[in-house]
PDB file of C-alpha atoms in Angstrom:
ATOM      1  CA  GLY A   1       0.113  -0.099  -0.209  1.00  0.00           C
ATOM      2  CA  ASN A   2       1.041   3.800  -0.939  1.00  0.00           C
ATOM      3  CA  ARG A   3       4.642   4.694  -1.799  1.00  0.00           C
ATOM      4  CA  ILE A   4       8.015   4.107  -1.850  1.00  0.00           C
ATOM      5  CA  GLY A   5      10.075   6.762  -2.221  1.00  0.00           C
ATOM      6  CA  LYS A   6      12.703   6.609  -5.455  1.00  0.00           C
ATOM      7  CA  ALA A   7      10.786   2.812  -5.614  1.00  0.00           C
ATOM      8  CA  ARG A   8      13.699   0.912  -3.678  1.00  0.00           C
ATOM      9  CA  PHE A   9      14.647   0.055  -0.430  1.00  0.00           C
ATOM     10  CA  ASP A  10      17.575  -1.443   1.516  1.00  0.00           C
ATOM     11  CA  ILE A  11      17.090  -4.290   4.068  1.00  0.00           C
ATOM     12  CA  ASP A  12      20.209  -5.516   5.544  1.00  0.00           C
ATOM     13  CA  GLY A  13      23.085  -3.571   3.021  1.00  0.00           C
ATOM     14  CA  THR A  14      20.901  -5.043  -0.204  1.00  0.00           C
ATOM     15  CA  GLU A  15      19.484  -2.724  -2.363  1.00  0.00           C
ATOM     16  CA  TYR A  16      15.911  -3.777  -3.892  1.00  0.00           C
ATOM     17  CA  ARG A  17      14.649  -2.096  -6.873  1.00  0.00           C
ATOM     18  CA  LEU A  18      10.908  -1.900  -7.387  1.00  0.00           C
ATOM     19  CA  ALA A  19       8.774  -0.545 -10.200  1.00  0.00           C
ATOM     20  CA  ALA A  20       8.422   3.220 -10.914  1.00  0.00           C
ATOM     21  CA  ASN A  21       4.920   3.462 -11.475  1.00  0.00           C
ATOM     22  CA  ASN A  22       3.971   6.924 -10.116  1.00  0.00           C
ATOM     23  CA  GLY A  23       6.192   9.451 -11.719  1.00  0.00           C
ATOM     24  CA  PRO A  24       9.994   8.043  -9.550  1.00  0.00           C
ATOM     25  CA  ASN A  25       8.460   6.428  -6.912  1.00  0.00           C
ATOM     26  CA  HIS A  26       6.538   3.262  -6.163  1.00  0.00           C
ATOM     27  CA  LEU A  27       3.029   3.097  -5.359  1.00  0.00           C
ATOM     28  CA  HIS A  28       0.626   0.072  -4.686  1.00  0.00           C
ATOM     29  CA  GLY A  29       2.987  -2.462  -4.839  1.00  0.00           C
ATOM     30  CA  GLY A  30       4.225  -2.174  -8.603  1.00  0.00           C
ATOM     31  CA  LEU A  31       2.703  -2.754 -11.815  1.00  0.00           C
ATOM     32  CA  LYS A  32       1.233  -5.659 -10.940  1.00  0.00           C
ATOM     33  CA  GLY A  33      -0.070  -5.299  -7.287  1.00  0.00           C
ATOM     34  CA  PHE A  34      -1.548  -7.455  -5.032  1.00  0.00           C
ATOM     35  CA  ASP A  35      -5.178  -5.984  -6.504  1.00  0.00           C
ATOM     36  CA  LYS A  36      -4.514  -7.296  -9.899  1.00  0.00           C
ATOM     37  CA  VAL A  37      -3.582 -11.080  -9.020  1.00  0.00           C
ATOM     38  CA  VAL A  38      -5.871 -13.658  -8.923  1.00  0.00           C
ATOM     39  CA  TRP A  39      -6.289 -15.211  -5.465  1.00  0.00           C
ATOM     40  CA  GLN A  40      -7.955 -18.553  -3.982  1.00  0.00           C
ATOM     41  CA  ALA A  41     -10.745 -17.581  -2.022  1.00  0.00           C
ATOM     42  CA  ALA A  42     -13.029 -19.807   0.006  1.00  0.00           C
ATOM     43  CA  ALA A  43     -16.751 -18.803   1.946  1.00  0.00           C
ATOM     44  CA  SER A  44     -17.681 -19.211   5.820  1.00  0.00           C
ATOM     45  CA  GLU A  45     -20.707 -18.222   7.573  1.00  0.00           C
ATOM     46  CA  ARG A  46     -21.220 -18.213  11.548  1.00  0.00           C
ATOM     47  CA  PRO A  47     -23.852 -17.104  13.152  1.00  0.00           C
ATOM     48  CA  GLY A  48     -24.197 -13.368  12.574  1.00  0.00           C
ATOM     49  CA  GLU A  49     -21.905 -13.000   9.915  1.00  0.00           C
ATOM     50  CA  ARG A  50     -20.415 -14.270   7.168  1.00  0.00           C
ATOM     51  CA  SER A  51     -16.625 -14.605   5.632  1.00  0.00           C
ATOM     52  CA  VAL A  52     -14.235 -14.684   2.195  1.00  0.00           C
ATOM     53  CA  THR A  53     -10.721 -16.003   2.765  1.00  0.00           C
ATOM     54  CA  PHE A  54      -8.570 -14.840   0.301  1.00  0.00           C
ATOM     55  CA  ALA A  55      -5.173 -16.585   0.139  1.00  0.00           C
ATOM     56  CA  ARG A  56      -2.309 -16.489  -2.301  1.00  0.00           C
ATOM     57  CA  THR A  57       1.751 -16.965  -2.017  1.00  0.00           C
ATOM     58  CA  SER A  58       3.882 -13.581  -3.482  1.00  0.00           C
ATOM     59  CA  PRO A  59       6.633 -15.618  -5.192  1.00  0.00           C
ATOM     60  CA  ASP A  60      10.245 -14.379  -4.146  1.00  0.00           C
ATOM     61  CA  GLY A  61      11.379 -11.136  -6.613  1.00  0.00           C
ATOM     62  CA  GLU A  62       7.697 -10.363  -7.725  1.00  0.00           C
ATOM     63  CA  GLU A  63       7.545  -6.567  -8.059  1.00  0.00           C
ATOM     64  CA  GLY A  64      11.012  -7.044  -6.918  1.00  0.00           C
ATOM     65  CA  TYR A  65      10.064  -7.239  -3.189  1.00  0.00           C
ATOM     66  CA  PRO A  66      12.282 -10.662  -1.485  1.00  0.00           C
ATOM     67  CA  GLY A  67      11.074 -13.350  -0.161  1.00  0.00           C
ATOM     68  CA  ASN A  68       7.766 -15.544  -0.707  1.00  0.00           C
ATOM     69  CA  LEU A  69       4.972 -14.259   1.292  1.00  0.00           C
ATOM     70  CA  THR A  70       2.341 -16.078   2.266  1.00  0.00           C
ATOM     71  CA  THR A  71      -0.624 -13.989   2.503  1.00  0.00           C
ATOM     72  CA  LYS A  72      -3.964 -14.443   3.960  1.00  0.00           C
ATOM     73  CA  VAL A  73      -6.800 -11.558   4.012  1.00  0.00           C
ATOM     74  CA  VAL A  74     -10.314 -12.301   5.281  1.00  0.00           C
ATOM     75  CA  TYR A  75     -13.275  -9.674   4.619  1.00  0.00           C
ATOM     76  CA  THR A  76     -16.219 -10.419   6.854  1.00  0.00           C
ATOM     77  CA  LEU A  77     -19.598  -9.119   6.475  1.00  0.00           C
ATOM     78  CA  THR A  78     -21.568  -8.760  10.327  1.00  0.00           C
ATOM     79  CA  ASP A  79     -25.076  -8.404  11.290  1.00  0.00           C
ATOM     80  CA  ARG A  80     -23.724  -5.269  13.602  1.00  0.00           C
ATOM     81  CA  ASN A  81     -23.024  -3.618   9.478  1.00  0.00           C
ATOM     82  CA  GLU A  82     -19.886  -4.216   9.717  1.00  0.00           C
ATOM     83  CA  LEU A  83     -17.109  -4.927   7.666  1.00  0.00           C
ATOM     84  CA  VAL A  84     -13.999  -6.643   9.100  1.00  0.00           C
ATOM     85  CA  ILE A  85     -10.867  -6.919   7.334  1.00  0.00           C
ATOM     86  CA  GLU A  86      -8.354  -8.823   9.258  1.00  0.00           C
ATOM     87  CA  TYR A  87      -4.488  -9.427   7.349  1.00  0.00           C
ATOM     88  CA  GLU A  88      -2.040 -11.881   7.953  1.00  0.00           C
ATOM     89  CA  ALA A  89       1.242 -12.347   5.979  1.00  0.00           C
ATOM     90  CA  THR A  90       4.579 -14.908   6.598  1.00  0.00           C
ATOM     91  CA  THR A  91       7.647 -14.849   4.899  1.00  0.00           C
ATOM     92  CA  ASP A  92      11.157 -16.672   4.078  1.00  0.00           C
ATOM     93  CA  LYS A  93      13.277 -14.037   3.703  1.00  0.00           C
ATOM     94  CA  PRO A  94      13.481 -10.419   5.387  1.00  0.00           C
ATOM     95  CA  THR A  95      10.985  -7.929   3.305  1.00  0.00           C
ATOM     96  CA  HIS A  96       8.501  -5.351   3.794  1.00  0.00           C
ATOM     97  CA  VAL A  97       4.850  -5.397   4.361  1.00  0.00           C
ATOM     98  CA  ASN A  98       1.788  -2.925   4.016  1.00  0.00           C
ATOM     99  CA  LEU A  99      -1.438  -3.797   3.532  1.00  0.00           C
ATOM    100  CA  THR A 100      -4.808  -1.573   2.808  1.00  0.00           C
ATOM    101  CA  HIS A 101      -7.806  -1.369   1.736  1.00  0.00           C
ATOM    102  CA  HIS A 102      -8.192   1.162  -0.951  1.00  0.00           C
ATOM    103  CA  SER A 103     -12.243   1.261  -1.730  1.00  0.00           C
ATOM    104  CA  TYR A 104     -13.760   4.685  -2.119  1.00  0.00           C
ATOM    105  CA  PHE A 105     -16.674   5.535  -0.355  1.00  0.00           C
ATOM    106  CA  ASN A 106     -19.837   8.090  -1.290  1.00  0.00           C
ATOM    107  CA  LEU A 107     -22.369   8.112   1.557  1.00  0.00           C
ATOM    108  CA  ALA A 108     -25.068   9.744  -0.360  1.00  0.00           C
ATOM    109  CA  GLY A 109     -24.565   6.921  -3.267  1.00  0.00           C
ATOM    110  CA  HIS A 110     -22.264   6.150  -5.661  1.00  0.00           C
ATOM    111  CA  ASP A 111     -23.945   8.446  -8.254  1.00  0.00           C
ATOM    112  CA  ALA A 112     -24.964  11.262  -5.949  1.00  0.00           C
ATOM    113  CA  GLY A 113     -22.189  13.712  -7.093  1.00  0.00           C
ATOM    114  CA  ASP A 114     -18.975  14.832  -5.008  1.00  0.00           C
ATOM    115  CA  ILE A 115     -18.250  14.069  -1.680  1.00  0.00           C
ATOM    116  CA  LEU A 116     -17.511  17.854  -0.261  1.00  0.00           C
ATOM    117  CA  GLY A 117     -20.207  18.474   1.967  1.00  0.00           C
ATOM    118  CA  HIS A 118     -19.288  14.869   3.939  1.00  0.00           C
ATOM    119  CA  GLU A 119     -18.582  15.808   7.658  1.00  0.00           C
ATOM    120  CA  LEU A 120     -14.871  13.761   8.559  1.00  0.00           C
ATOM    121  CA  GLN A 121     -13.187  13.760  11.929  1.00  0.00           C
ATOM    122  CA  ILE A 122      -9.604  11.819  12.168  1.00  0.00           C
ATOM    123  CA  GLU A 123      -8.357  10.793  15.662  1.00  0.00           C
ATOM    124  CA  ALA A 124      -5.124  12.718  15.075  1.00  0.00           C
ATOM    125  CA  HIS A 125      -2.730  15.415  16.068  1.00  0.00           C
ATOM    126  CA  ARG A 126      -0.239  14.787  13.826  1.00  0.00           C
ATOM    127  CA  TYR A 127       0.147  13.878   9.837  1.00  0.00           C
ATOM    128  CA  THR A 128       3.282  13.298   8.056  1.00  0.00           C
ATOM    129  CA  PRO A 129       3.899  16.158   5.310  1.00  0.00           C
ATOM    130  CA  VAL A 130       4.961  14.855   1.928  1.00  0.00           C
ATOM    131  CA  ASP A 131       7.431  16.600  -0.955  1.00  0.00           C
ATOM    132  CA  GLU A 132       6.464  17.289  -4.617  1.00  0.00           C
ATOM    133  CA  THR A 133       5.715  13.441  -5.470  1.00  0.00           C
ATOM    134  CA  LEU A 134       4.054  12.729  -2.340  1.00  0.00           C
ATOM    135  CA  ILE A 135       6.598  11.155  -0.517  1.00  0.00           C
ATOM    136  CA  PRO A 136       6.997  11.828   3.342  1.00  0.00           C
ATOM    137  CA  THR A 137       9.756  14.278   4.076  1.00  0.00           C
ATOM    138  CA  GLY A 138      10.084  12.722   7.673  1.00  0.00           C
ATOM    139  CA  GLU A 139       8.005  15.395   9.832  1.00  0.00           C
ATOM    140  CA  LEU A 140       5.350  14.584  12.204  1.00  0.00           C
ATOM    141  CA  ALA A 141       3.979  18.161  11.897  1.00  0.00           C
ATOM    142  CA  GLN A 142       1.243  18.919  13.980  1.00  0.00           C
ATOM    143  CA  VAL A 143      -2.594  19.286  12.286  1.00  0.00           C
ATOM    144  CA  GLU A 144      -3.702  22.331  14.683  1.00  0.00           C
ATOM    145  CA  GLY A 145      -3.659  25.079  12.299  1.00  0.00           C
ATOM    146  CA  THR A 146      -3.795  23.696   9.284  1.00  0.00           C
ATOM    147  CA  PRO A 147      -6.882  22.652   7.099  1.00  0.00           C
ATOM    148  CA  PHE A 148      -5.734  19.170   7.884  1.00  0.00           C
ATOM    149  CA  ASP A 149      -7.283  19.611  11.369  1.00  0.00           C
ATOM    150  CA  PHE A 150      -9.816  17.182  11.193  1.00  0.00           C
ATOM    151  CA  ARG A 151      -9.959  16.481  15.053  1.00  0.00           C
ATOM    152  CA  GLU A 152     -13.321  17.790  15.077  1.00  0.00           C
ATOM    153  CA  PRO A 153     -15.756  16.777  12.511  1.00  0.00           C
ATOM    154  CA  THR A 154     -15.457  19.294   9.626  1.00  0.00           C
ATOM    155  CA  ALA A 155     -16.376  19.173   6.078  1.00  0.00           C
ATOM    156  CA  ILE A 156     -14.202  17.550   3.514  1.00  0.00           C
ATOM    157  CA  GLY A 157     -15.051  20.898   1.049  1.00  0.00           C
ATOM    158  CA  ALA A 158     -14.543  23.774   4.127  1.00  0.00           C
ATOM    159  CA  ARG A 159     -10.743  23.985   3.761  1.00  0.00           C
ATOM    160  CA  ILE A 160      -9.837  21.808   0.642  1.00  0.00           C
ATOM    161  CA  GLY A 161      -9.156  24.700  -1.369  1.00  0.00           C
ATOM    162  CA  GLN A 162      -7.393  27.173   0.663  1.00  0.00           C
ATOM    163  CA  ALA A 163      -4.768  28.879  -0.781  1.00  0.00           C
ATOM    164  CA  GLY A 164      -1.099  29.370  -0.606  1.00  0.00           C
ATOM    165  CA  ASP A 165      -1.252  25.899   1.123  1.00  0.00           C
ATOM    166  CA  GLN A 166       1.917  23.881   0.023  1.00  0.00           C
ATOM    167  CA  GLN A 167       1.000  20.527   0.888  1.00  0.00           C
ATOM    168  CA  LEU A 168      -2.805  20.760  -0.554  1.00  0.00           C
ATOM    169  CA  ALA A 169      -1.320  21.853  -3.802  1.00  0.00           C
ATOM    170  CA  TYR A 170       1.093  19.190  -3.762  1.00  0.00           C
ATOM    171  CA  GLY A 171      -1.820  16.530  -3.570  1.00  0.00           C
ATOM    172  CA  LYS A 172      -4.225  18.508  -5.382  1.00  0.00           C
ATOM    173  CA  GLY A 173      -6.176  18.268  -2.027  1.00  0.00           C
ATOM    174  CA  TYR A 174      -6.069  15.394   0.688  1.00  0.00           C
ATOM    175  CA  ASP A 175      -3.840  12.886  -0.360  1.00  0.00           C
ATOM    176  CA  HIS A 176      -1.731  12.515   2.683  1.00  0.00           C
ATOM    177  CA  ASN A 177      -1.384  10.181   6.256  1.00  0.00           C
ATOM    178  CA  TRP A 178      -2.566  11.010   9.675  1.00  0.00           C
ATOM    179  CA  VAL A 179      -0.592   9.248  12.323  1.00  0.00           C
ATOM    180  CA  THR A 180      -3.445   8.367  14.508  1.00  0.00           C
ATOM    181  CA  ASN A 181      -3.621   8.712  18.266  1.00  0.00           C
ATOM    182  CA  GLY A 182      -3.796   5.557  20.908  1.00  0.00           C
ATOM    183  CA  THR A 183      -2.850   1.647  19.695  1.00  0.00           C
ATOM    184  CA  GLY A 184      -4.251  -1.929  19.522  1.00  0.00           C
ATOM    185  CA  LEU A 185      -7.886  -1.521  17.884  1.00  0.00           C
ATOM    186  CA  ARG A 186      -9.518   1.831  18.404  1.00  0.00           C
ATOM    187  CA  ARG A 187     -11.717   4.345  16.065  1.00  0.00           C
ATOM    188  CA  VAL A 188      -9.557   6.387  14.033  1.00  0.00           C
ATOM    189  CA  ALA A 189     -12.394   8.099  11.731  1.00  0.00           C
ATOM    190  CA  ARG A 190     -16.141   8.892  10.973  1.00  0.00           C
ATOM    191  CA  ALA A 191     -17.166  10.297   8.347  1.00  0.00           C
ATOM    192  CA  TYR A 192     -21.186  11.430   8.164  1.00  0.00           C
ATOM    193  CA  GLU A 193     -23.275  12.320   5.206  1.00  0.00           C
ATOM    194  CA  PRO A 194     -25.875  15.053   6.420  1.00  0.00           C
ATOM    195  CA  ALA A 195     -28.586  14.675   3.786  1.00  0.00           C
ATOM    196  CA  SER A 196     -28.558  11.081   3.780  1.00  0.00           C
ATOM    197  CA  GLY A 197     -27.294  10.688   7.399  1.00  0.00           C
ATOM    198  CA  ARG A 198     -25.583   7.750   6.822  1.00  0.00           C
ATOM    199  CA  THR A 199     -22.213   7.572   8.727  1.00  0.00           C
ATOM    200  CA  LEU A 200     -18.973   5.602   8.744  1.00  0.00           C
ATOM    201  CA  GLU A 201     -16.853   4.876  11.775  1.00  0.00           C
ATOM    202  CA  VAL A 202     -13.039   3.107  11.022  1.00  0.00           C
ATOM    203  CA  ALA A 203     -11.274   1.334  13.392  1.00  0.00           C
ATOM    204  CA  THR A 204      -7.641  -0.161  13.458  1.00  0.00           C
ATOM    205  CA  THR A 205      -4.799  -1.564  14.996  1.00  0.00           C
ATOM    206  CA  GLU A 206      -2.885   0.088  12.368  1.00  0.00           C
ATOM    207  CA  PRO A 207      -0.643   3.330  13.132  1.00  0.00           C
ATOM    208  CA  GLY A 208      -1.562   5.559  10.025  1.00  0.00           C
ATOM    209  CA  LEU A 209      -4.506   6.370   7.929  1.00  0.00           C
ATOM    210  CA  GLN A 210      -4.549   7.528   4.275  1.00  0.00           C
ATOM    211  CA  PHE A 211      -7.144  10.168   3.659  1.00  0.00           C
ATOM    212  CA  TYR A 212      -7.674  10.546  -0.060  1.00  0.00           C
ATOM    213  CA  SER A 213     -10.036  13.017  -1.319  1.00  0.00           C
ATOM    214  CA  GLY A 214     -10.762  11.343  -4.806  1.00  0.00           C
ATOM    215  CA  ASN A 215      -8.242  14.430  -6.441  1.00  0.00           C
ATOM    216  CA  PHE A 216      -7.493  12.222  -9.263  1.00  0.00           C
ATOM    217  CA  LEU A 217     -10.481  10.775 -10.129  1.00  0.00           C
ATOM    218  CA  ASP A 218     -10.887  12.046 -13.625  1.00  0.00           C
ATOM    219  CA  GLY A 219     -14.393  10.439 -15.579  1.00  0.00           C
ATOM    220  CA  THR A 220     -12.224   8.675 -17.236  1.00  0.00           C
ATOM    221  CA  ILE A 221     -14.260   5.405 -14.735  1.00  0.00           C
ATOM    222  CA  THR A 222     -17.709   4.185 -15.666  1.00  0.00           C
ATOM    223  CA  GLY A 223     -19.391   2.897 -12.747  1.00  0.00           C
ATOM    224  CA  LYS A 224     -22.841   1.243 -12.089  1.00  0.00           C
ATOM    225  CA  GLY A 225     -25.974   2.054 -14.195  1.00  0.00           C
ATOM    226  CA  GLY A 226     -23.554   4.359 -15.977  1.00  0.00           C
ATOM    227  CA  ALA A 227     -22.581   6.490 -13.522  1.00  0.00           C
ATOM    228  CA  VAL A 228     -19.604   8.618 -14.074  1.00  0.00           C
ATOM    229  CA  TYR A 229     -17.092   8.829 -11.396  1.00  0.00           C
ATOM    230  CA  ALA A 230     -15.887  12.154 -11.999  1.00  0.00           C
ATOM    231  CA  HIS A 231     -13.376  14.402  -9.903  1.00  0.00           C
ATOM    232  CA  ARG A 232     -13.512  13.826  -6.226  1.00  0.00           C
ATOM    233  CA  THR A 233     -16.820  11.838  -5.919  1.00  0.00           C
ATOM    234  CA  GLY A 234     -15.495   9.633  -3.868  1.00  0.00           C
ATOM    235  CA  PHE A 235     -12.997   9.455  -0.744  1.00  0.00           C
ATOM    236  CA  CYS A 236     -10.726   6.561   0.735  1.00  0.00           C
ATOM    237  CA  LEU A 237      -9.808   6.128   4.695  1.00  0.00           C
ATOM    238  CA  GLU A 238      -6.544   3.784   4.096  1.00  0.00           C
ATOM    239  CA  THR A 239      -5.614   2.003   7.608  1.00  0.00           C
ATOM    240  CA  GLN A 240      -2.014   1.038   7.061  1.00  0.00           C
ATOM    241  CA  HIS A 241       1.928   2.126   8.051  1.00  0.00           C
ATOM    242  CA  PHE A 242       3.035   5.470   6.775  1.00  0.00           C
ATOM    243  CA  PRO A 243       4.037   5.481   3.041  1.00  0.00           C
ATOM    244  CA  ASP A 244       7.483   5.405   2.509  1.00  0.00           C
ATOM    245  CA  THR A 245       8.852   3.391   5.593  1.00  0.00           C
ATOM    246  CA  PRO A 246      11.431   1.381   4.396  1.00  0.00           C
ATOM    247  CA  ASN A 247      13.352   4.271   3.613  1.00  0.00           C
ATOM    248  CA  GLN A 248      12.369   6.407   6.897  1.00  0.00           C
ATOM    249  CA  PRO A 249      14.118   4.802   9.879  1.00  0.00           C
ATOM    250  CA  ALA A 250      12.401   7.095  12.334  1.00  0.00           C
ATOM    251  CA  PHE A 251       8.934   5.598  11.231  1.00  0.00           C
ATOM    252  CA  PRO A 252       7.418   2.141  12.671  1.00  0.00           C
ATOM    253  CA  SER A 253       8.766  -0.274  10.836  1.00  0.00           C
ATOM    254  CA  THR A 254       7.304  -2.656   7.820  1.00  0.00           C
ATOM    255  CA  LEU A 255      10.177  -5.037   8.109  1.00  0.00           C
ATOM    256  CA  LEU A 256       9.043  -8.716   8.701  1.00  0.00           C
ATOM    257  CA  GLU A 257      11.217 -11.137   9.326  1.00  0.00           C
ATOM    258  CA  PRO A 258      11.098 -14.982   8.785  1.00  0.00           C
ATOM    259  CA  GLY A 259       9.294 -16.768  12.002  1.00  0.00           C
ATOM    260  CA  GLU A 260       7.423 -13.601  12.884  1.00  0.00           C
ATOM    261  CA  THR A 261       3.440 -13.351  11.485  1.00  0.00           C
ATOM    262  CA  TYR A 262       2.057  -9.647  10.364  1.00  0.00           C
ATOM    263  CA  ARG A 263      -1.432  -9.263  11.374  1.00  0.00           C
ATOM    264  CA  THR A 264      -2.995  -6.197  11.139  1.00  0.00           C
ATOM    265  CA  ARG A 265      -7.598  -5.307  11.754  1.00  0.00           C
ATOM    266  CA  THR A 266      -9.790  -3.607  10.299  1.00  0.00           C
ATOM    267  CA  VAL A 267     -13.068  -2.897  10.930  1.00  0.00           C
ATOM    268  CA  TYR A 268     -15.464  -0.465   8.887  1.00  0.00           C
ATOM    269  CA  THR A 269     -19.270   0.288  10.746  1.00  0.00           C
ATOM    270  CA  PHE A 270     -22.293   2.062   8.969  1.00  0.00           C
ATOM    271  CA  GLY A 271     -25.196   3.529  10.611  1.00  0.00           C
ATOM    272  CA  VAL A 272     -27.358   6.425  10.645  1.00  0.00           C
ATOM    273  CA  GLN A 273     -27.248   9.240  12.237  1.00  0.00           C
ATOM    274  CA  ARG A 274     -31.358  10.971  13.066  1.00  0.00           C
TER     275      ARG A 274
END
């Protein structure tokens, strides 16, 4: 998930080169990331929930990454209006792993236009500013006094075009990682769409949340019923480790060693605010 600067990283003195598929950088696993491959799938059901387990092994060297990475992702729909995503992976060589979920949401409906009227709250005091290629500078900046302060519910469109903000200019809006408060499984974000009353809460065990406001949607994708997905008609709340972590030693590590198991959990809960 997300970007790796200059499409490279080192592990124990060995350089690994990745596909530069986003300017000079590597994005979302490369030319054929995990979203573009066929997984084995198995459905299951328990009282109050239904699941699909996806599994595959990424072979050593795929997209430049070392190690045979055995991966399992379980999607569960519950009677509590939750979408639960559980990730697990093991490797036979040291490698970097940072899996995420990149669905676009529009709580007014997929064909309802832009998402700028949604009210968003993010439980974070800091975020990671980026350079002109959207790679973090390494700073953990305070959100206070900036357009990135969503500690209180704020319309996505309220400050997205604020003149003179270099970070918004780099991202053409919001395309940044927030350093979420707390540890363990905890709520990190909540979205509310006033016209429909629909809500979305996000809980995760991950340290970061990438909020992307659909700035690069350009009308080239046509969805259900012929709906055209234009500029900012969907937003993403991607739970993950920070972008470019393999090259940022001060960030929480994404390095997975043989004998370890990568596990993360994210819960999207849907509701209605009366």
